[in-house]
PDB file of C-alpha atoms and ligand atoms in Angstrom:
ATOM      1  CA  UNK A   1       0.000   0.000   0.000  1.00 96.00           C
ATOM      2  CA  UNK A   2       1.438   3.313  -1.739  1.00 96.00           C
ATOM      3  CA  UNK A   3       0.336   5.213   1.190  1.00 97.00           C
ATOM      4  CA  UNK A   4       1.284   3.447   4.225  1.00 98.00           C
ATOM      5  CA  UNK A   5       4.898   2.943   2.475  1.00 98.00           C
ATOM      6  CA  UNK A   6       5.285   6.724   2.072  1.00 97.00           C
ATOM      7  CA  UNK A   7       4.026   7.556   5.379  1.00 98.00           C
ATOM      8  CA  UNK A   8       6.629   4.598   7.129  1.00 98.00           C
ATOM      9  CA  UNK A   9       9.508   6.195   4.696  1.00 97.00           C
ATOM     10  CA  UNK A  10       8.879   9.632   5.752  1.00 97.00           C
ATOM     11  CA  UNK A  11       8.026   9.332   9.570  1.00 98.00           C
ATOM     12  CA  UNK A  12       8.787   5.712  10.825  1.00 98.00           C
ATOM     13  CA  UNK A  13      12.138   6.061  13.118  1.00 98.00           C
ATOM     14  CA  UNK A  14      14.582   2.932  12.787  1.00 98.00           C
ATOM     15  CA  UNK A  15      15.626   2.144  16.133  1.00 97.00           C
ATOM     16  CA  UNK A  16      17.342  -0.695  15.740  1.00 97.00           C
ATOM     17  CA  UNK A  17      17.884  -3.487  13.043  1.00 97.00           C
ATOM     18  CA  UNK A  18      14.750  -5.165  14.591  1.00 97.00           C
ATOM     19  CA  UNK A  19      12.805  -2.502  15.745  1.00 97.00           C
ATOM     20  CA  UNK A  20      10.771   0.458  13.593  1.00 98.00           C
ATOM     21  CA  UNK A  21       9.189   3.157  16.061  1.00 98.00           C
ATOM     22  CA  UNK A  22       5.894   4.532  14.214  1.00 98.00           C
ATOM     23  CA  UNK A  23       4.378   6.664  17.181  1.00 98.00           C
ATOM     24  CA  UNK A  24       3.307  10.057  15.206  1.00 98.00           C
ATOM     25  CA  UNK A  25       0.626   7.902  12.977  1.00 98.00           C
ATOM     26  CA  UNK A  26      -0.196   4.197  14.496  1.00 98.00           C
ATOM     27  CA  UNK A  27       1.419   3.099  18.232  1.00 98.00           C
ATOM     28  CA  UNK A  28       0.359   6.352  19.832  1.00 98.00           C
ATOM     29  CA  UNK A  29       0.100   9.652  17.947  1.00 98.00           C
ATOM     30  CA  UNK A  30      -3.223   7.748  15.278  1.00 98.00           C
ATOM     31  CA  UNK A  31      -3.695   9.398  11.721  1.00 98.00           C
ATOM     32  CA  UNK A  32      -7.056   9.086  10.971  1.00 98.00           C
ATOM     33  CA  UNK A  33      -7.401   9.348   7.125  1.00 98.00           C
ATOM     34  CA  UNK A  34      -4.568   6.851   7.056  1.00 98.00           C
ATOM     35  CA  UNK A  35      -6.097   4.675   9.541  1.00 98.00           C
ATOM     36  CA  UNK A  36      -9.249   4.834   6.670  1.00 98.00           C
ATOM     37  CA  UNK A  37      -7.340   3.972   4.256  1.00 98.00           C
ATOM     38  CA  UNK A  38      -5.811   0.998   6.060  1.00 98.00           C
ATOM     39  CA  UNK A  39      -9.181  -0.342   6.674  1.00 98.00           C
ATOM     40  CA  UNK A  40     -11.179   0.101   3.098  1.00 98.00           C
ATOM     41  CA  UNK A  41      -7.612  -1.709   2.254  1.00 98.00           C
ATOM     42  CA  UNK A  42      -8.270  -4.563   4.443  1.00 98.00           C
ATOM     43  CA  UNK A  43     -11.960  -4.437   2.915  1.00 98.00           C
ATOM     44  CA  UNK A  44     -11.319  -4.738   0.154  1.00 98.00           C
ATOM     45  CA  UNK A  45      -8.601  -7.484   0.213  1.00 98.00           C
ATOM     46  CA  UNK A  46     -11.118  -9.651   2.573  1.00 98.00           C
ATOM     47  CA  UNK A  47     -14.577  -8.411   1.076  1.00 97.00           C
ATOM     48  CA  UNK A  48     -15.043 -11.917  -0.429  1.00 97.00           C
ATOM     49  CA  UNK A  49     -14.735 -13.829   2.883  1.00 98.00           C
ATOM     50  CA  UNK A  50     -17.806 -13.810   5.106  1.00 98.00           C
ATOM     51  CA  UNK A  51     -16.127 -12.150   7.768  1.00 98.00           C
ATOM     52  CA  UNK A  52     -18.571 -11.831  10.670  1.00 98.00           C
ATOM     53  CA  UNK A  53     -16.346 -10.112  13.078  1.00 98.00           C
ATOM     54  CA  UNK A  54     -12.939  -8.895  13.538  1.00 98.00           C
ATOM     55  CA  UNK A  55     -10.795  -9.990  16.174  1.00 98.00           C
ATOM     56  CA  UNK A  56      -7.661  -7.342  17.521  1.00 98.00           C
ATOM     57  CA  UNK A  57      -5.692  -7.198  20.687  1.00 97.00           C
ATOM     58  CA  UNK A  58      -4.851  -3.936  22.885  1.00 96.00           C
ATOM     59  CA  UNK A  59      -3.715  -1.520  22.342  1.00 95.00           C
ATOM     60  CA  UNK A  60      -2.721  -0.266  18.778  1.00 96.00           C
ATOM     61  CA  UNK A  61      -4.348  -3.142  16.581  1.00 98.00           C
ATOM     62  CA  UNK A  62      -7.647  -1.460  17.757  1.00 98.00           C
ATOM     63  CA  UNK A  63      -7.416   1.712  15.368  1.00 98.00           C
ATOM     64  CA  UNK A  64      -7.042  -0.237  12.009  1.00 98.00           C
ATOM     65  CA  UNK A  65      -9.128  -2.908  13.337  1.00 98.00           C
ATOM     66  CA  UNK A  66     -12.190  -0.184  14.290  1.00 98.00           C
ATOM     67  CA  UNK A  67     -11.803   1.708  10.690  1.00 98.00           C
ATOM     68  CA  UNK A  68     -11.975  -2.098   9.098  1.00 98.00           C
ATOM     69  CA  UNK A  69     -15.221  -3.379  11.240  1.00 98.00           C
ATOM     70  CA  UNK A  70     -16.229   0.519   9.623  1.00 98.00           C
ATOM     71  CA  UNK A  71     -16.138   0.339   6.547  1.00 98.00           C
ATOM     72  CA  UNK A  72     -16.642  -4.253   6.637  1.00 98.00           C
ATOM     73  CA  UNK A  73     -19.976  -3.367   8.939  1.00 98.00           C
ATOM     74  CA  UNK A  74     -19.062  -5.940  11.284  1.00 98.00           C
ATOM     75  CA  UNK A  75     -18.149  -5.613  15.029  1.00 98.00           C
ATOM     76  CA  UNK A  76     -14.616  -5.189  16.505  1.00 98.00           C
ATOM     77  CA  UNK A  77     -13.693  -7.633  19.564  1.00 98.00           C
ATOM     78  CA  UNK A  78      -9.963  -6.766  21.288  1.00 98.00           C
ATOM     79  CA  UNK A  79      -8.497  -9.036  23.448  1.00 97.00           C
ATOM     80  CA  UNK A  80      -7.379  -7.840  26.346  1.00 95.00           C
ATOM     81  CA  UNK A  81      -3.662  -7.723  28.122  1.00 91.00           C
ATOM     82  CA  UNK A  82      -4.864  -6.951  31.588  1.00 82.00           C
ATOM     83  CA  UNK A  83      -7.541  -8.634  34.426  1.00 72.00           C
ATOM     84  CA  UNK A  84     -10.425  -6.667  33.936  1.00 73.00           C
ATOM     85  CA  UNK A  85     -12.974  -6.110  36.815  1.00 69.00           C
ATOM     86  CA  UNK A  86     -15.744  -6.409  35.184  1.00 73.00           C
ATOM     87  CA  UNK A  87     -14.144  -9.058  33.005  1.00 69.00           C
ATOM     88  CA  UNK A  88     -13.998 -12.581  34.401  1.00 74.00           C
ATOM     89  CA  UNK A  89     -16.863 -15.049  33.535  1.00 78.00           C
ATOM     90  CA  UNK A  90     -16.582 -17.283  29.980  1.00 90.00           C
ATOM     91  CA  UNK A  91     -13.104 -15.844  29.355  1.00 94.00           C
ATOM     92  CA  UNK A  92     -10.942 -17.519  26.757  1.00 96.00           C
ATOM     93  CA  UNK A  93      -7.017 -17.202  27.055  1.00 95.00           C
ATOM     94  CA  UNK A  94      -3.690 -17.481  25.868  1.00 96.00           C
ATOM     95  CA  UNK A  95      -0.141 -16.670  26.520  1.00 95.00           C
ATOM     96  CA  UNK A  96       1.854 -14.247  24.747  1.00 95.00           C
ATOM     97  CA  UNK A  97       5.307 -13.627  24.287  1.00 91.00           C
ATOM     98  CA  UNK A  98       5.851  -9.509  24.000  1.00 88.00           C
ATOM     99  CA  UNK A  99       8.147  -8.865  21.020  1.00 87.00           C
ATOM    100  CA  UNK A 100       8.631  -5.109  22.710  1.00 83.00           C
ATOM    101  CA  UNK A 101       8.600  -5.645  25.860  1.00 83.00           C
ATOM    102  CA  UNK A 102      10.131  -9.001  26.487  1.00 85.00           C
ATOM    103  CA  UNK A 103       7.207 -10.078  28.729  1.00 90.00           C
ATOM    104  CA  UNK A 104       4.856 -12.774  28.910  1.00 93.00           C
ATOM    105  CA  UNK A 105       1.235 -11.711  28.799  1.00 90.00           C
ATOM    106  CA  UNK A 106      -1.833 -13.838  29.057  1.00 94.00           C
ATOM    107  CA  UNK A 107      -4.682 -12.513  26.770  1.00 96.00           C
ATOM    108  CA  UNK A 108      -8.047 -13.091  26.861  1.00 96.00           C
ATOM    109  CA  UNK A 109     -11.327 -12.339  25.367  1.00 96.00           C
ATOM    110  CA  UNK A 110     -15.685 -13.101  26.611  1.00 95.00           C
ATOM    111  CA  UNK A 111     -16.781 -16.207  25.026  1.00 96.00           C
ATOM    112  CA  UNK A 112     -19.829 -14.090  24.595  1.00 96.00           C
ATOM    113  CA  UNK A 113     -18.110 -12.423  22.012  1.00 97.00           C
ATOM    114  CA  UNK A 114     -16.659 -14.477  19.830  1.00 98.00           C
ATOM    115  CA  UNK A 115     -18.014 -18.110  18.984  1.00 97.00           C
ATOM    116  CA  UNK A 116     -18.621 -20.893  16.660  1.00 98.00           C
ATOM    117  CA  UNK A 117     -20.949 -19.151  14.647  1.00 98.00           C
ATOM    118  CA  UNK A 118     -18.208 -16.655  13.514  1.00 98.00           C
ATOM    119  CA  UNK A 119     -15.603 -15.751  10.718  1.00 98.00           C
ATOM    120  CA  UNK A 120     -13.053 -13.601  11.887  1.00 98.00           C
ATOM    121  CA  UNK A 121     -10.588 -11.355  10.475  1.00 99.00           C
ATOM    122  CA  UNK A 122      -7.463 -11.082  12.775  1.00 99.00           C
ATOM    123  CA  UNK A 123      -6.386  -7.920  12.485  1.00 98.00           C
ATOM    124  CA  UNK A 124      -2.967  -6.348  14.556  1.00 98.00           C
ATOM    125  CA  UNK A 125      -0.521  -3.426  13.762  1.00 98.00           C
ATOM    126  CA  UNK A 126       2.816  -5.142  13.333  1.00 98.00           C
ATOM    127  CA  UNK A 127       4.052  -9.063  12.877  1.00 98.00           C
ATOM    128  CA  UNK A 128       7.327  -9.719  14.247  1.00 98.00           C
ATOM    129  CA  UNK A 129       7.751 -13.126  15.472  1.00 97.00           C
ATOM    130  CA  UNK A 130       3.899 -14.164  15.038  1.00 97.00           C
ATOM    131  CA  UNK A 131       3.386 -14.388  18.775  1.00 97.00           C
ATOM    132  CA  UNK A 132       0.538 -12.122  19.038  1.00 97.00           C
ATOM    133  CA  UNK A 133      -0.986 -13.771  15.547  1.00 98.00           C
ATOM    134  CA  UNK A 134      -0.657 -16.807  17.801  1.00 98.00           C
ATOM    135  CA  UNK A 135      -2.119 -15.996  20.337  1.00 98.00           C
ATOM    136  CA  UNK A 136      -5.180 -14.894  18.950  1.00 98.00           C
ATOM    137  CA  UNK A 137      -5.178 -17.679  16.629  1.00 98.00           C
ATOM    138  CA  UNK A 138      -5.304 -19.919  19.516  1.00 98.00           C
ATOM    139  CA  UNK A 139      -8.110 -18.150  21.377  1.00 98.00           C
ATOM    140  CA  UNK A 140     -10.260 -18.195  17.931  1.00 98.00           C
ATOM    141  CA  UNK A 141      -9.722 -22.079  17.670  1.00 98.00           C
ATOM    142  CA  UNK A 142     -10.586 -22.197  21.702  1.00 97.00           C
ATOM    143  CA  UNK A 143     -14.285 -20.507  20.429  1.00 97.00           C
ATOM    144  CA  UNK A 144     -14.685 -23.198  17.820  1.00 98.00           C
ATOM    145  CA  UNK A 145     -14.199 -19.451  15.242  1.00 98.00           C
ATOM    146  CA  UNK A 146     -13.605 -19.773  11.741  1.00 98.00           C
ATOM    147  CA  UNK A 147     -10.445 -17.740  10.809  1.00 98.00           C
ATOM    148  CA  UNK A 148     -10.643 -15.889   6.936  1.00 98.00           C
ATOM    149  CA  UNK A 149      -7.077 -14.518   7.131  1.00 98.00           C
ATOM    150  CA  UNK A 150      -4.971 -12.127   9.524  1.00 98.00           C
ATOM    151  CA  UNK A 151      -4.407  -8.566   8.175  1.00 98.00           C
ATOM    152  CA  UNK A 152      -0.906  -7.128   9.439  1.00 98.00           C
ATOM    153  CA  UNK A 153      -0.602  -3.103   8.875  1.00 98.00           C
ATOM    154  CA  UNK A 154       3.535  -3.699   8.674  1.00 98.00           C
ATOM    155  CA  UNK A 155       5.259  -7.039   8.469  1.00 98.00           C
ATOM    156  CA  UNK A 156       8.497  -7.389   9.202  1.00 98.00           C
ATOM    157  CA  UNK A 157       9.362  -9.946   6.314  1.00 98.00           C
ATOM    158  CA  UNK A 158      12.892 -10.532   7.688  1.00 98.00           C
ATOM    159  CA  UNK A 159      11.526 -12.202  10.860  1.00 98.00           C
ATOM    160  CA  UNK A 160       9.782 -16.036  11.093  1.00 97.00           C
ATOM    161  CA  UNK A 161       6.402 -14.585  11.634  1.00 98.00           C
ATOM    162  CA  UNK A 162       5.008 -14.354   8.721  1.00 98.00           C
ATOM    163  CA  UNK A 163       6.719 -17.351   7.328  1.00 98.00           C
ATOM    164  CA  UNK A 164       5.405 -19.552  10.053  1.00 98.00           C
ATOM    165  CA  UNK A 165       2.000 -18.391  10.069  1.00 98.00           C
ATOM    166  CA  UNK A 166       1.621 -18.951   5.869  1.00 98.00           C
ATOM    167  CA  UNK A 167       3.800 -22.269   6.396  1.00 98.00           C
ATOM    168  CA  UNK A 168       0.892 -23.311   8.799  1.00 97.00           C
ATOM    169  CA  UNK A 169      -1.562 -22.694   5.945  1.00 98.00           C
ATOM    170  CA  UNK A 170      -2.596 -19.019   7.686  1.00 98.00           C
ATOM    171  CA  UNK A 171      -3.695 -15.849   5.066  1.00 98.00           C
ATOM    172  CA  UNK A 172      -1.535 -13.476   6.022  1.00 98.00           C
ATOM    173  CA  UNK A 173      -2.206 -10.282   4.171  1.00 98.00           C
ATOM    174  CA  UNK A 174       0.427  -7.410   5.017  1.00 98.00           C
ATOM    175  CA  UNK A 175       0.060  -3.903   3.789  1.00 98.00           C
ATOM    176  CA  UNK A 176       3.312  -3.155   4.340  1.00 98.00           C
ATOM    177  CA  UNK A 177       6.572  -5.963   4.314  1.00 98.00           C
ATOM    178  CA  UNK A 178       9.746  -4.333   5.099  1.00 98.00           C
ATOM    179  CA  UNK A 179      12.552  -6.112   4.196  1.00 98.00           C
ATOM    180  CA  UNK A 180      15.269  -4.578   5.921  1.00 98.00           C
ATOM    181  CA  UNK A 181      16.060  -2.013   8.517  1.00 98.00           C
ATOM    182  CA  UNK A 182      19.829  -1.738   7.814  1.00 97.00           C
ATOM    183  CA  UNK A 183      21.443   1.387   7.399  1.00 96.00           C
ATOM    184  CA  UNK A 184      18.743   3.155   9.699  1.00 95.00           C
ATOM    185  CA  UNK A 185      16.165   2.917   6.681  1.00 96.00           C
ATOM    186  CA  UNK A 186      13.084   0.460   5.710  1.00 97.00           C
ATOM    187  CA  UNK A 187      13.362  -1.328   2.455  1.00 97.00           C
ATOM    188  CA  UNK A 188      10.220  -2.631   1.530  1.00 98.00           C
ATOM    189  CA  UNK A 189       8.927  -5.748  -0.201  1.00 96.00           C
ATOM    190  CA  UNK A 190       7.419  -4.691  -3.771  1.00 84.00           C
ATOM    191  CA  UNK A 191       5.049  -7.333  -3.659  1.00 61.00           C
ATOM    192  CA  UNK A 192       3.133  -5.996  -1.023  1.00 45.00           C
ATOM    193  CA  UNK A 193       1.535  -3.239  -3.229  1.00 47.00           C
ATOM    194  CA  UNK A 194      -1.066  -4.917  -4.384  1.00 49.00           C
TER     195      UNK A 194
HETATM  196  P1  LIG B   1       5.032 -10.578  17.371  1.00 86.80           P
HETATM  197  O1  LIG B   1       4.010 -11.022  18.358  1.00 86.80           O
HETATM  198  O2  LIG B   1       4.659 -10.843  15.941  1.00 86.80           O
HETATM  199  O3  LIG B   1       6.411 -11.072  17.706  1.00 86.80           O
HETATM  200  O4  LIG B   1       5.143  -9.001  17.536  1.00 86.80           O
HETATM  201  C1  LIG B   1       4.040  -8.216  17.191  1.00 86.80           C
HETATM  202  C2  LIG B   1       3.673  -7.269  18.294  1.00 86.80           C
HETATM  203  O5  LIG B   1       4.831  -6.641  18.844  1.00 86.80           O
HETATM  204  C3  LIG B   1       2.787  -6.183  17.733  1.00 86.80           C
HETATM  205  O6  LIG B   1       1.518  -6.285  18.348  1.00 86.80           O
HETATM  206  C4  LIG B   1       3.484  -4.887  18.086  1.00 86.80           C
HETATM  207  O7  LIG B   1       2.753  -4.246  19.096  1.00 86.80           O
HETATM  208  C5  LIG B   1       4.836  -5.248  18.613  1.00 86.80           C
HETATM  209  N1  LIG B   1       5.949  -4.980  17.670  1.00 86.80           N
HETATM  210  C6  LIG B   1       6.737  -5.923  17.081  1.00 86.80           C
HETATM  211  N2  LIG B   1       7.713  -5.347  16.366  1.00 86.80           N
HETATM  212  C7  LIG B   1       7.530  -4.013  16.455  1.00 86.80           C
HETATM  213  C8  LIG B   1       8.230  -2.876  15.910  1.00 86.80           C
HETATM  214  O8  LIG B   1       9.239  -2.967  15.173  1.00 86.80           O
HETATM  215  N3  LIG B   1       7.737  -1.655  16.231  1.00 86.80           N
HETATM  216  C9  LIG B   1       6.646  -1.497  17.026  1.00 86.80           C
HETATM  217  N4  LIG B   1       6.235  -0.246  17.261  1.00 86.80           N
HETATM  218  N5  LIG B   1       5.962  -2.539  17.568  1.00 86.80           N
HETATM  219  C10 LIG B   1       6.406  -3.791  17.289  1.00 86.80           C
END
Protein backbone atom coordinates (compact mmCIF):
# COMPACT_ATOMS: atom_id res chain seq x y z
CA UNK A 1 0.00 0.00 0.00
CA UNK A 2 1.44 3.31 -1.74
CA UNK A 3 0.34 5.21 1.19
CA UNK A 4 1.28 3.45 4.22
CA UNK A 5 4.90 2.94 2.48
CA UNK A 6 5.29 6.72 2.07
CA UNK A 7 4.03 7.56 5.38
CA UNK A 8 6.63 4.60 7.13
CA UNK A 9 9.51 6.20 4.70
CA UNK A 10 8.88 9.63 5.75
CA UNK A 11 8.03 9.33 9.57
CA UNK A 12 8.79 5.71 10.83
CA UNK A 13 12.14 6.06 13.12
CA UNK A 14 14.58 2.93 12.79
CA UNK A 15 15.63 2.14 16.13
CA UNK A 16 17.34 -0.69 15.74
CA UNK A 17 17.88 -3.49 13.04
CA UNK A 18 14.75 -5.17 14.59
CA UNK A 19 12.81 -2.50 15.74
CA UNK A 20 10.77 0.46 13.59
CA UNK A 21 9.19 3.16 16.06
CA UNK A 22 5.89 4.53 14.21
CA UNK A 23 4.38 6.66 17.18
CA UNK A 24 3.31 10.06 15.21
CA UNK A 25 0.63 7.90 12.98
CA UNK A 26 -0.20 4.20 14.50
CA UNK A 27 1.42 3.10 18.23
CA UNK A 28 0.36 6.35 19.83
CA UNK A 29 0.10 9.65 17.95
CA UNK A 30 -3.22 7.75 15.28
CA UNK A 31 -3.69 9.40 11.72
CA UNK A 32 -7.06 9.09 10.97
CA UNK A 33 -7.40 9.35 7.12
CA UNK A 34 -4.57 6.85 7.06
CA UNK A 35 -6.10 4.67 9.54
CA UNK A 36 -9.25 4.83 6.67
CA UNK A 37 -7.34 3.97 4.26
CA UNK A 38 -5.81 1.00 6.06
CA UNK A 39 -9.18 -0.34 6.67
CA UNK A 40 -11.18 0.10 3.10
CA UNK A 41 -7.61 -1.71 2.25
CA UNK A 42 -8.27 -4.56 4.44
CA UNK A 43 -11.96 -4.44 2.92
CA UNK A 44 -11.32 -4.74 0.15
CA UNK A 45 -8.60 -7.48 0.21
CA UNK A 46 -11.12 -9.65 2.57
CA UNK A 47 -14.58 -8.41 1.08
CA UNK A 48 -15.04 -11.92 -0.43
CA UNK A 49 -14.74 -13.83 2.88
CA UNK A 50 -17.81 -13.81 5.11
CA UNK A 51 -16.13 -12.15 7.77
CA UNK A 52 -18.57 -11.83 10.67
CA UNK A 53 -16.35 -10.11 13.08
CA UNK A 54 -12.94 -8.90 13.54
CA UNK A 55 -10.79 -9.99 16.17
CA UNK A 56 -7.66 -7.34 17.52
CA UNK A 57 -5.69 -7.20 20.69
CA UNK A 58 -4.85 -3.94 22.88
CA UNK A 59 -3.71 -1.52 22.34
CA UNK A 60 -2.72 -0.27 18.78
CA UNK A 61 -4.35 -3.14 16.58
CA UNK A 62 -7.65 -1.46 17.76
CA UNK A 63 -7.42 1.71 15.37
CA UNK A 64 -7.04 -0.24 12.01
CA UNK A 65 -9.13 -2.91 13.34
CA UNK A 66 -12.19 -0.18 14.29
CA UNK A 67 -11.80 1.71 10.69
CA UNK A 68 -11.97 -2.10 9.10
CA UNK A 69 -15.22 -3.38 11.24
CA UNK A 70 -16.23 0.52 9.62
CA UNK A 71 -16.14 0.34 6.55
CA UNK A 72 -16.64 -4.25 6.64
CA UNK A 73 -19.98 -3.37 8.94
CA UNK A 74 -19.06 -5.94 11.28
CA UNK A 75 -18.15 -5.61 15.03
CA UNK A 76 -14.62 -5.19 16.50
CA UNK A 77 -13.69 -7.63 19.56
CA UNK A 78 -9.96 -6.77 21.29
CA UNK A 79 -8.50 -9.04 23.45
CA UNK A 80 -7.38 -7.84 26.35
CA UNK A 81 -3.66 -7.72 28.12
CA UNK A 82 -4.86 -6.95 31.59
CA UNK A 83 -7.54 -8.63 34.43
CA UNK A 84 -10.43 -6.67 33.94
CA UNK A 85 -12.97 -6.11 36.81
CA UNK A 86 -15.74 -6.41 35.18
CA UNK A 87 -14.14 -9.06 33.01
CA UNK A 88 -14.00 -12.58 34.40
CA UNK A 89 -16.86 -15.05 33.53
CA UNK A 90 -16.58 -17.28 29.98
CA UNK A 91 -13.10 -15.84 29.35
CA UNK A 92 -10.94 -17.52 26.76
CA UNK A 93 -7.02 -17.20 27.05
CA UNK A 94 -3.69 -17.48 25.87
CA UNK A 95 -0.14 -16.67 26.52
CA UNK A 96 1.85 -14.25 24.75
CA UNK A 97 5.31 -13.63 24.29
CA UNK A 98 5.85 -9.51 24.00
CA UNK A 99 8.15 -8.87 21.02
CA UNK A 100 8.63 -5.11 22.71
CA UNK A 101 8.60 -5.65 25.86
CA UNK A 102 10.13 -9.00 26.49
CA UNK A 103 7.21 -10.08 28.73
CA UNK A 104 4.86 -12.77 28.91
CA UNK A 105 1.24 -11.71 28.80
CA UNK A 106 -1.83 -13.84 29.06
CA UNK A 107 -4.68 -12.51 26.77
CA UNK A 108 -8.05 -13.09 26.86
CA UNK A 109 -11.33 -12.34 25.37
CA UNK A 110 -15.69 -13.10 26.61
CA UNK A 111 -16.78 -16.21 25.03
CA UNK A 112 -19.83 -14.09 24.59
CA UNK A 113 -18.11 -12.42 22.01
CA UNK A 114 -16.66 -14.48 19.83
CA UNK A 115 -18.01 -18.11 18.98
CA UNK A 116 -18.62 -20.89 16.66
CA UNK A 117 -20.95 -19.15 14.65
CA UNK A 118 -18.21 -16.65 13.51
CA UNK A 119 -15.60 -15.75 10.72
CA UNK A 120 -13.05 -13.60 11.89
CA UNK A 121 -10.59 -11.36 10.48
CA UNK A 122 -7.46 -11.08 12.77
CA UNK A 123 -6.39 -7.92 12.48
CA UNK A 124 -2.97 -6.35 14.56
CA UNK A 125 -0.52 -3.43 13.76
CA UNK A 126 2.82 -5.14 13.33
CA UNK A 127 4.05 -9.06 12.88
CA UNK A 128 7.33 -9.72 14.25
CA UNK A 129 7.75 -13.13 15.47
CA UNK A 130 3.90 -14.16 15.04
CA UNK A 131 3.39 -14.39 18.78
CA UNK A 132 0.54 -12.12 19.04
CA UNK A 133 -0.99 -13.77 15.55
CA UNK A 134 -0.66 -16.81 17.80
CA UNK A 135 -2.12 -16.00 20.34
CA UNK A 136 -5.18 -14.89 18.95
CA UNK A 137 -5.18 -17.68 16.63
CA UNK A 138 -5.30 -19.92 19.52
CA UNK A 139 -8.11 -18.15 21.38
CA UNK A 140 -10.26 -18.19 17.93
CA UNK A 141 -9.72 -22.08 17.67
CA UNK A 142 -10.59 -22.20 21.70
CA UNK A 143 -14.28 -20.51 20.43
CA UNK A 144 -14.69 -23.20 17.82
CA UNK A 145 -14.20 -19.45 15.24
CA UNK A 146 -13.60 -19.77 11.74
CA UNK A 147 -10.45 -17.74 10.81
CA UNK A 148 -10.64 -15.89 6.94
CA UNK A 149 -7.08 -14.52 7.13
CA UNK A 150 -4.97 -12.13 9.52
CA UNK A 151 -4.41 -8.57 8.18
CA UNK A 152 -0.91 -7.13 9.44
CA UNK A 153 -0.60 -3.10 8.88
CA UNK A 154 3.54 -3.70 8.67
CA UNK A 155 5.26 -7.04 8.47
CA UNK A 156 8.50 -7.39 9.20
CA UNK A 157 9.36 -9.95 6.31
CA UNK A 158 12.89 -10.53 7.69
CA UNK A 159 11.53 -12.20 10.86
CA UNK A 160 9.78 -16.04 11.09
CA UNK A 161 6.40 -14.58 11.63
CA UNK A 162 5.01 -14.35 8.72
CA UNK A 163 6.72 -17.35 7.33
CA UNK A 164 5.40 -19.55 10.05
CA UNK A 165 2.00 -18.39 10.07
CA UNK A 166 1.62 -18.95 5.87
CA UNK A 167 3.80 -22.27 6.40
CA UNK A 168 0.89 -23.31 8.80
CA UNK A 169 -1.56 -22.69 5.95
CA UNK A 170 -2.60 -19.02 7.69
CA UNK A 171 -3.70 -15.85 5.07
CA UNK A 172 -1.53 -13.48 6.02
CA UNK A 173 -2.21 -10.28 4.17
CA UNK A 174 0.43 -7.41 5.02
CA UNK A 175 0.06 -3.90 3.79
CA UNK A 176 3.31 -3.15 4.34
CA UNK A 177 6.57 -5.96 4.31
CA UNK A 178 9.75 -4.33 5.10
CA UNK A 179 12.55 -6.11 4.20
CA UNK A 180 15.27 -4.58 5.92
CA UNK A 181 16.06 -2.01 8.52
CA UNK A 182 19.83 -1.74 7.81
CA UNK A 183 21.44 1.39 7.40
CA UNK A 184 18.74 3.15 9.70
CA UNK A 185 16.16 2.92 6.68
CA UNK A 186 13.08 0.46 5.71
CA UNK A 187 13.36 -1.33 2.46
CA UNK A 188 10.22 -2.63 1.53
CA UNK A 189 8.93 -5.75 -0.20
CA UNK A 190 7.42 -4.69 -3.77
CA UNK A 191 5.05 -7.33 -3.66
CA UNK A 192 3.13 -6.00 -1.02
CA UNK A 193 1.54 -3.24 -3.23
CA UNK A 194 -1.07 -4.92 -4.38
P1 LIG B 1 5.03 -10.58 17.37
O1 LIG B 1 4.01 -11.02 18.36
O2 LIG B 1 4.66 -10.84 15.94
O3 LIG B 1 6.41 -11.07 17.71
O4 LIG B 1 5.14 -9.00 17.54
C1 LIG B 1 4.04 -8.22 17.19
C2 LIG B 1 3.67 -7.27 18.29
O5 LIG B 1 4.83 -6.64 18.84
C3 LIG B 1 2.79 -6.18 17.73
O6 LIG B 1 1.52 -6.29 18.35
C4 LIG B 1 3.48 -4.89 18.09
O7 LIG B 1 2.75 -4.25 19.10
C5 LIG B 1 4.84 -5.25 18.61
N1 LIG B 1 5.95 -4.98 17.67
C6 LIG B 1 6.74 -5.92 17.08
N2 LIG B 1 7.71 -5.35 16.37
C7 LIG B 1 7.53 -4.01 16.45
C8 LIG B 1 8.23 -2.88 15.91
O8 LIG B 1 9.24 -2.97 15.17
N3 LIG B 1 7.74 -1.65 16.23
C9 LIG B 1 6.65 -1.50 17.03
N4 LIG B 1 6.23 -0.25 17.26
N5 LIG B 1 5.96 -2.54 17.57
C10 LIG B 1 6.41 -3.79 17.29
Amino acid sequence: MKQLQEKIASEGRVLSEDVLKVDSFLNHQIDPKLMQAIGEEFSRRFEHDGITKILTIESSGIAPAVMAGLIMGVPVVFARKRASLTLTEGLISADVKSFTKQTVNTISVSGDYVTSDDTLLIIDDFLANGQAALGLLDIAGRAGASVAGVGIVIEKGFQQGGKLLREQGVRVESLAIIDSLADGKATFREEAET
